[in-house]
Tab-separated table of C-alpha atoms in Angstrom:
chain	number	residue	atom	x	y	z
D	88	MET	CA	0.000	0.000	0.000
D	89	ALA	CA	1.307	3.455	-0.885
D	90	GLN	CA	2.324	5.680	1.964
D	91	PHE	CA	2.550	9.436	1.842
D	92	PRO	CA	4.461	11.724	4.158
D	93	ALA	CA	2.357	13.709	6.575
D	94	LYS	CA	1.668	17.266	5.427
D	95	THR	CA	0.768	20.287	7.407
D	96	LEU	CA	-1.728	22.382	5.511
D	97	GLU	CA	-1.675	26.017	6.483
D	98	MET	CA	-3.438	29.000	5.008
D	99	SER	CA	-4.798	32.204	6.496
D	100	GLU	CA	-8.484	33.086	6.350
D	101	LYS	CA	-7.533	36.108	4.230
D	102	GLU	CA	-5.708	33.973	1.658
D	103	MET	CA	-8.534	31.430	1.546
D	104	GLY	CA	-11.007	34.280	1.009
D	105	GLU	CA	-8.934	35.714	-1.838
D	106	ILE	CA	-8.736	32.314	-3.526
D	107	ALA	CA	-12.454	31.665	-3.035
D	108	LEU	CA	-13.337	35.070	-4.489
D	109	ALA	CA	-11.093	34.465	-7.523
D	110	ILE	CA	-12.816	31.112	-8.114
D	111	VAL	CA	-16.286	32.682	-7.844
D	112	ARG	CA	-15.301	35.485	-10.237
D	113	GLU	CA	-13.971	32.994	-12.785
D	114	LYS	CA	-17.107	30.871	-12.502
D	115	MET	CA	-19.293	33.933	-13.065
D	116	LEU	CA	-17.382	34.824	-16.224
D	117	ARG	CA	-18.166	31.356	-17.581
D	118	GLY	CA	-21.879	31.877	-17.125
D	119	VAL	CA	-24.333	33.577	-14.830
D	120	ARG	CA	-27.976	32.561	-14.739
D	121	LEU	CA	-29.991	35.714	-14.293
D	122	THR	CA	-33.431	34.311	-13.689
D	123	PRO	CA	-36.395	35.677	-11.752
D	124	GLU	CA	-35.486	33.223	-8.971
D	125	ILE	CA	-31.979	34.671	-8.434
D	126	ARG	CA	-32.972	36.577	-5.262
D	127	ARG	CA	-34.474	33.439	-3.766
D	128	GLU	CA	-31.354	31.401	-4.654
D	129	ILE	CA	-29.110	34.034	-3.071
D	130	GLY	CA	-31.347	34.063	0.009
D	131	GLU	CA	-31.277	30.286	0.345
D	132	GLY	CA	-27.505	30.233	-0.083
D	133	ALA	CA	-27.048	32.992	2.481
D	134	LYS	CA	-29.232	31.146	4.977
D	135	LYS	CA	-27.230	27.919	4.529
D	136	LEU	CA	-23.977	29.822	5.051
D	137	GLY	CA	-25.228	31.897	7.958
D	138	VAL	CA	-24.777	35.164	6.053
D	139	LYS	CA	-27.211	38.082	6.251
D	140	PHE	CA	-29.404	38.323	3.151
D	141	ASP	CA	-28.666	42.023	2.526
D	142	ARG	CA	-24.890	41.377	2.660
D	143	ALA	CA	-25.235	38.423	0.289
D	144	MET	CA	-27.218	40.594	-2.137
D	145	ILE	CA	-24.580	43.330	-2.074
D	146	PHE	CA	-21.858	40.725	-2.681
D	147	ALA	CA	-23.818	39.252	-5.610
D	148	GLU	CA	-24.481	42.689	-7.121
D	149	ILE	CA	-20.809	43.652	-6.928
D	150	LEU	CA	-19.784	40.418	-8.639
D	151	MET	CA	-22.454	40.766	-11.313
D	152	ARG	CA	-21.448	44.338	-12.085
D	153	GLU	CA	-17.775	43.287	-12.301
D	154	THR	CA	-18.739	40.446	-14.636
D	155	LEU	CA	-20.784	42.741	-16.877
D	156	GLU	CA	-17.988	45.307	-17.033
D	157	LYS	CA	-15.462	42.631	-17.973
D	158	SER	CA	-17.787	41.055	-20.521
D	159	PHE	CA	-18.559	44.304	-22.329
D	160	SER	CA	-15.288	46.177	-21.949
D	161	LYS	CA	-13.130	46.906	-24.956
D	162	LYS	CA	-10.067	44.721	-24.969
């Protein structure tokens, strides 16, 4: 059976947040579903994560505006 050396995984909350945000931004660029149910989906996600709905909506709006600006900007 293969054996692997023990690893210590270390990363700050700040670094994990930066990586998570970069992943979310990249995913949004690949496709955002803007449906009438988007507010409900954001609300359900916020509830699962223990995040206030209004903060989740602001976060989503910022990301959507960034995505639109990137998508329609002149390269």
